PDB file of C-alpha atoms and ligand atoms in Angstrom:
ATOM      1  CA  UNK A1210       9.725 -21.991  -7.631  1.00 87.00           C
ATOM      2  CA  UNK A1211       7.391 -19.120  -8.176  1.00 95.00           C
ATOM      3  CA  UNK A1212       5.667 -17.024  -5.091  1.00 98.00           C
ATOM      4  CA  UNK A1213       3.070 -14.645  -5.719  1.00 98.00           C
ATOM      5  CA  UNK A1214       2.927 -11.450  -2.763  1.00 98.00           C
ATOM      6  CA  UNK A1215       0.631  -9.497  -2.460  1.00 98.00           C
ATOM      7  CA  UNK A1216      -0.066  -5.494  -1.141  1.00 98.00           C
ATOM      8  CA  UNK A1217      -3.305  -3.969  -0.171  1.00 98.00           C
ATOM      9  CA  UNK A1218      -3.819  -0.433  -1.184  1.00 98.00           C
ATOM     10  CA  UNK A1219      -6.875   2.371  -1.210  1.00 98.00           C
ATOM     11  CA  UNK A1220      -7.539   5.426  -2.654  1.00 98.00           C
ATOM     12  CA  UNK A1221     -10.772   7.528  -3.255  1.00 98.00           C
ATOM     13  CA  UNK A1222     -11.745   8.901  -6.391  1.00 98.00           C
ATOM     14  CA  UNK A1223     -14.664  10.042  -8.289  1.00 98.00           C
ATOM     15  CA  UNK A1224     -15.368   9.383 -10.988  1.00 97.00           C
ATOM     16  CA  UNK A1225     -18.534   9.748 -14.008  1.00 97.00           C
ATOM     17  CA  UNK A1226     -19.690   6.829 -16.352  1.00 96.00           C
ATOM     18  CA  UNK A1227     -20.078   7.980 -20.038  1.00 95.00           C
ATOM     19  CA  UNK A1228     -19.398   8.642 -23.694  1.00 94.00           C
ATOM     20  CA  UNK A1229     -19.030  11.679 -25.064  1.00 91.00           C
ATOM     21  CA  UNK A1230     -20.206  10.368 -28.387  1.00 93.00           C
ATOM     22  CA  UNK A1231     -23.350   9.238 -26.935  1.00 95.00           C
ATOM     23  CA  UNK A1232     -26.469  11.057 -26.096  1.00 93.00           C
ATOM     24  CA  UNK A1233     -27.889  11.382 -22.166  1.00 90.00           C
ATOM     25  CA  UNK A1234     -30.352   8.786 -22.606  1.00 94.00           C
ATOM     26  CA  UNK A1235     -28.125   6.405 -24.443  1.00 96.00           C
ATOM     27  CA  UNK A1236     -25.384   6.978 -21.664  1.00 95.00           C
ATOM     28  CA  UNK A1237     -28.096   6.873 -19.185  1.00 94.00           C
ATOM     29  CA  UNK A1238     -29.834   3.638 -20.203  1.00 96.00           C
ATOM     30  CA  UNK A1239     -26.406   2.282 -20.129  1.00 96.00           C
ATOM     31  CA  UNK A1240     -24.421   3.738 -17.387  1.00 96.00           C
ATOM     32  CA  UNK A1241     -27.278   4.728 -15.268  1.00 93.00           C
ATOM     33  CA  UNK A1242     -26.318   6.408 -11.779  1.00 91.00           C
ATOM     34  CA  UNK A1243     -22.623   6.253 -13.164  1.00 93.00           C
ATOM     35  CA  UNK A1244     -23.556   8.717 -15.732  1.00 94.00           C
ATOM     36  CA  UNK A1245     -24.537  11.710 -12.904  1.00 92.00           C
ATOM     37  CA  UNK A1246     -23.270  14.554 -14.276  1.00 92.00           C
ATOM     38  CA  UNK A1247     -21.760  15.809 -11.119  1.00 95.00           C
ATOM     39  CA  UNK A1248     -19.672  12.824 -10.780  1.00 96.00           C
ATOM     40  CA  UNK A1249     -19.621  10.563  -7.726  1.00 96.00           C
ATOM     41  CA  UNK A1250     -17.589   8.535  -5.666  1.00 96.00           C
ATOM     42  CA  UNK A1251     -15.943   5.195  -4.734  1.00 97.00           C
ATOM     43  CA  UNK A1252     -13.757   3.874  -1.988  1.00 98.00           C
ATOM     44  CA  UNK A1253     -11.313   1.561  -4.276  1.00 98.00           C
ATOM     45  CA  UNK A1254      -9.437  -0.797  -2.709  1.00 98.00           C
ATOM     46  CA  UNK A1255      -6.335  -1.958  -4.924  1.00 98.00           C
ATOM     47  CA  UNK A1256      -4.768  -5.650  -4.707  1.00 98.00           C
ATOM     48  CA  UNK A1257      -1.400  -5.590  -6.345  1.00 98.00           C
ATOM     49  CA  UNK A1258       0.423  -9.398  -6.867  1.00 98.00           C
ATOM     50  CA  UNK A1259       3.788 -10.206  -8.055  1.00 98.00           C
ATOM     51  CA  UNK A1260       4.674 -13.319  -8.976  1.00 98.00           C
ATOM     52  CA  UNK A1261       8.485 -14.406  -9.229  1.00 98.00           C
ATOM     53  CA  UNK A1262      11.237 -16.367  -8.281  1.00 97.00           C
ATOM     54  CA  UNK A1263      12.811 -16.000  -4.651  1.00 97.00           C
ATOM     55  CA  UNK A1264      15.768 -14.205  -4.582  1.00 95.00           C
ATOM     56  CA  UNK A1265      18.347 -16.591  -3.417  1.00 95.00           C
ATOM     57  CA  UNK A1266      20.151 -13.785  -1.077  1.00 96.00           C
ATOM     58  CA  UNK A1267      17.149 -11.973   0.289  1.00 96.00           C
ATOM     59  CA  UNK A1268      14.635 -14.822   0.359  1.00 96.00           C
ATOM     60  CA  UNK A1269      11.949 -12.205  -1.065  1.00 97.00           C
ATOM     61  CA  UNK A1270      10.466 -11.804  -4.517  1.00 97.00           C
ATOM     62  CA  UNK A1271      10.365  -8.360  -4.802  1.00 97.00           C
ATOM     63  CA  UNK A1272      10.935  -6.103  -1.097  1.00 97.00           C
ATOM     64  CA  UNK A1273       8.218  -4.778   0.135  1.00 97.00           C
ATOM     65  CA  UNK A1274       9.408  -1.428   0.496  1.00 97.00           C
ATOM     66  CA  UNK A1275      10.222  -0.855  -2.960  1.00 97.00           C
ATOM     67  CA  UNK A1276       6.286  -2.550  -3.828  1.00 98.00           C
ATOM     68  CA  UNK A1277       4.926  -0.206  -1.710  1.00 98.00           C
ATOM     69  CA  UNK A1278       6.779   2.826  -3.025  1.00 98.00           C
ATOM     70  CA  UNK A1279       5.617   2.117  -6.457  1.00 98.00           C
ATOM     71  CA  UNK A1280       2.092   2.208  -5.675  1.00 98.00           C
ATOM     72  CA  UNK A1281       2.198   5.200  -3.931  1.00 98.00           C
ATOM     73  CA  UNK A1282       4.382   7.688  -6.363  1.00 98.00           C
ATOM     74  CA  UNK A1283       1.906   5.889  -9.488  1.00 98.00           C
ATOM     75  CA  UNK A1284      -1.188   5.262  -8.182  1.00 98.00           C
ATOM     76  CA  UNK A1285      -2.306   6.643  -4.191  1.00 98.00           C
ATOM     77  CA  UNK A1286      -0.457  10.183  -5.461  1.00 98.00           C
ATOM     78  CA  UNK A1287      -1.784  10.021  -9.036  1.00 98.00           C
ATOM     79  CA  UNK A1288      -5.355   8.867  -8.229  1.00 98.00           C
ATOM     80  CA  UNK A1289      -6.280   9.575  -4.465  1.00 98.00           C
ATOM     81  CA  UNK A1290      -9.066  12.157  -3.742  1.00 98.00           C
ATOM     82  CA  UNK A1291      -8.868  13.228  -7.584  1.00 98.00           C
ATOM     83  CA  UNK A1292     -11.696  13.235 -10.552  1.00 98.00           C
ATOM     84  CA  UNK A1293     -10.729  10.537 -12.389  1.00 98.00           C
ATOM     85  CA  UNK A1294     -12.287  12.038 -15.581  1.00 97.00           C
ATOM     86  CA  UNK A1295     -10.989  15.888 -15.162  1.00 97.00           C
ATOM     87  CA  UNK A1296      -7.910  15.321 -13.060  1.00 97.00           C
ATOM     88  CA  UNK A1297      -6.127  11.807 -14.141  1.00 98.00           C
ATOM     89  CA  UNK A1298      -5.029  11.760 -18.087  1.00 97.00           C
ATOM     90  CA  UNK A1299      -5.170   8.465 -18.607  1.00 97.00           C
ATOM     91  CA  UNK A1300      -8.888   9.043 -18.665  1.00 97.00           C
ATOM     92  CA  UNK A1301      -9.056  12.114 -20.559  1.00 95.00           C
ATOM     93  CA  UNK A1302     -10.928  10.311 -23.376  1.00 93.00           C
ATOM     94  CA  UNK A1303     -10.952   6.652 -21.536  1.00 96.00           C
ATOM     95  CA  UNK A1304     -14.258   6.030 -20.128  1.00 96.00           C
ATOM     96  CA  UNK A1305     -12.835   5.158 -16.147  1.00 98.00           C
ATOM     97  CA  UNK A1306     -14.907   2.016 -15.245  1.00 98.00           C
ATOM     98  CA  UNK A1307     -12.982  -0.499 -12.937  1.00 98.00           C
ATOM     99  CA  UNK A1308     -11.918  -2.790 -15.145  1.00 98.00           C
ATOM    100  CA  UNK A1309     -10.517   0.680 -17.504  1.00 98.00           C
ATOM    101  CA  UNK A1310      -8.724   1.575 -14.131  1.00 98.00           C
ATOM    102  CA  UNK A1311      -7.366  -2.193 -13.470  1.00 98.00           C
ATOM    103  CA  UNK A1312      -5.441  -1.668 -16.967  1.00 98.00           C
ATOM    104  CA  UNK A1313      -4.083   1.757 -16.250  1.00 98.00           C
ATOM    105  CA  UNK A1314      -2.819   0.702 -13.221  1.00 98.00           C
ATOM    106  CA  UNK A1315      -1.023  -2.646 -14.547  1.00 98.00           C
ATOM    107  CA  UNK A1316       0.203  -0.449 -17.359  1.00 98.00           C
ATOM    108  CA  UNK A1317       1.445   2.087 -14.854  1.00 98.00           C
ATOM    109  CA  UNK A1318       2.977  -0.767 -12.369  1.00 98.00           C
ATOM    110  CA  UNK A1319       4.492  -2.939 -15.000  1.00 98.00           C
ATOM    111  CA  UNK A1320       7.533  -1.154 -16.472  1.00 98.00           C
ATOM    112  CA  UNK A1321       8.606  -0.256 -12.657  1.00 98.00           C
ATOM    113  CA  UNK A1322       9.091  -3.960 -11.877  1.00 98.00           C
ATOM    114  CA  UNK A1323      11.730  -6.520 -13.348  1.00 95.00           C
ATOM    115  CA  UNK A1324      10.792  -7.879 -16.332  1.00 95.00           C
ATOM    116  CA  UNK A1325      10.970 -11.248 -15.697  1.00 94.00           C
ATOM    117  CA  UNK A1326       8.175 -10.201 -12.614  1.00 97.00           C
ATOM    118  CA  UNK A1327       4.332 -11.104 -12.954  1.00 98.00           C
ATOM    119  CA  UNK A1328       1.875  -8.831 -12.404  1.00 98.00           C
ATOM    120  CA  UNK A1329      -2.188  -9.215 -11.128  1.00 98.00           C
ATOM    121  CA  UNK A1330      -4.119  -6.154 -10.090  1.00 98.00           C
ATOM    122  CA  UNK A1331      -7.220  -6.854  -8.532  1.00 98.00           C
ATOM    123  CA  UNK A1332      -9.610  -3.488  -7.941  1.00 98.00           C
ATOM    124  CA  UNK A1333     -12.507  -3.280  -5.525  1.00 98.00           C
ATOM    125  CA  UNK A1334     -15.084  -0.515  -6.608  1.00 97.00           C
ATOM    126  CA  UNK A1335     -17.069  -1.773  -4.180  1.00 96.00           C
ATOM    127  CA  UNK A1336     -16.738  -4.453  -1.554  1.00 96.00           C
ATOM    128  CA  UNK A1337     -18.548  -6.973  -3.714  1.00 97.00           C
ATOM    129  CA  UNK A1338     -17.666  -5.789  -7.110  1.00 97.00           C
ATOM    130  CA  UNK A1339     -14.596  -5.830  -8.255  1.00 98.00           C
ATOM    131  CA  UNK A1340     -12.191  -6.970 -11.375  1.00 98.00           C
ATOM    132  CA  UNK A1341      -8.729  -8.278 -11.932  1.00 98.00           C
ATOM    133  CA  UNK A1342      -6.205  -7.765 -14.912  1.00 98.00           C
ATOM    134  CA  UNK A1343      -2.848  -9.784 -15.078  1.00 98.00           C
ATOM    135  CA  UNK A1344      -1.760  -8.338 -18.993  1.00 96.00           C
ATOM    136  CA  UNK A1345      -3.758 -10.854 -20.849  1.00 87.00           C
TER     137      UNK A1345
HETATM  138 NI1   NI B2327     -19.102   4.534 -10.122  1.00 58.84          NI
END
């Protein structure tokens, strides 16, 4: 019997659409506003699922405590109120678009759970966009 739980998280962070390997218009007929030069920001709300068997002592898939703990040391400290671009190296040459963040933060997550654990991360960017990544 598999459960899935869930934790809500947040962190700001700006960020700026583009490829170094493209020119301004080319990044700008893409990326549009994304590619401002001076960067700009986003209020992302983080959904972070784990699917898994019930522990037969606890009665939990995975304590909450220990979920919550993760997310902060690897994502709220790494990411909050930073420049995705200048200040996180995961997108030093990794253009940071939501579903580019979704990965980084599975990656990040995964290898702190069990392995036999699920993982979904769903990522607002904004309260009606926003993707998911489960490792596919
Ligand atoms: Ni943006």
């Amino acid at each position: 019997m598999k459960v899935t739980v869930s934790r809500k998280a947040h962190f700001n962070a700006a960020h700026r659409l583009f490829r170094k390997d493209w020119g301004f218009e080319k990044n700008d007929e893409i990326f549009g506003k994304c590619n401002n030069p001076n960067f700009h920001g986003h209020n992302y709300e983080l959904i972070v699922s784990v699917t898994g068997e019930i522990d037969k002592e606890t009665g939990f898939v995975i304590d909450m405590k220990i979920l919550k703990d993760i997310i902060k040391s690897e994502i709220e400290d790494a990411f909050d109120h930073k420049n995705l671009n200048l200040e996180v190296p995961e997108f030093k040459e990794l253009n940071p678009t939501a579903e580019n963040i979704a990965v980084v933060i599975y990656n990040k997550i995964k290898p702190k759970l069990d392995d036999v654990m699920e993982l979904e991360i769903t990522l607002y960017e904004t309260p009606r966009n926003f993707v998911s990544y489960s490792g596919a």
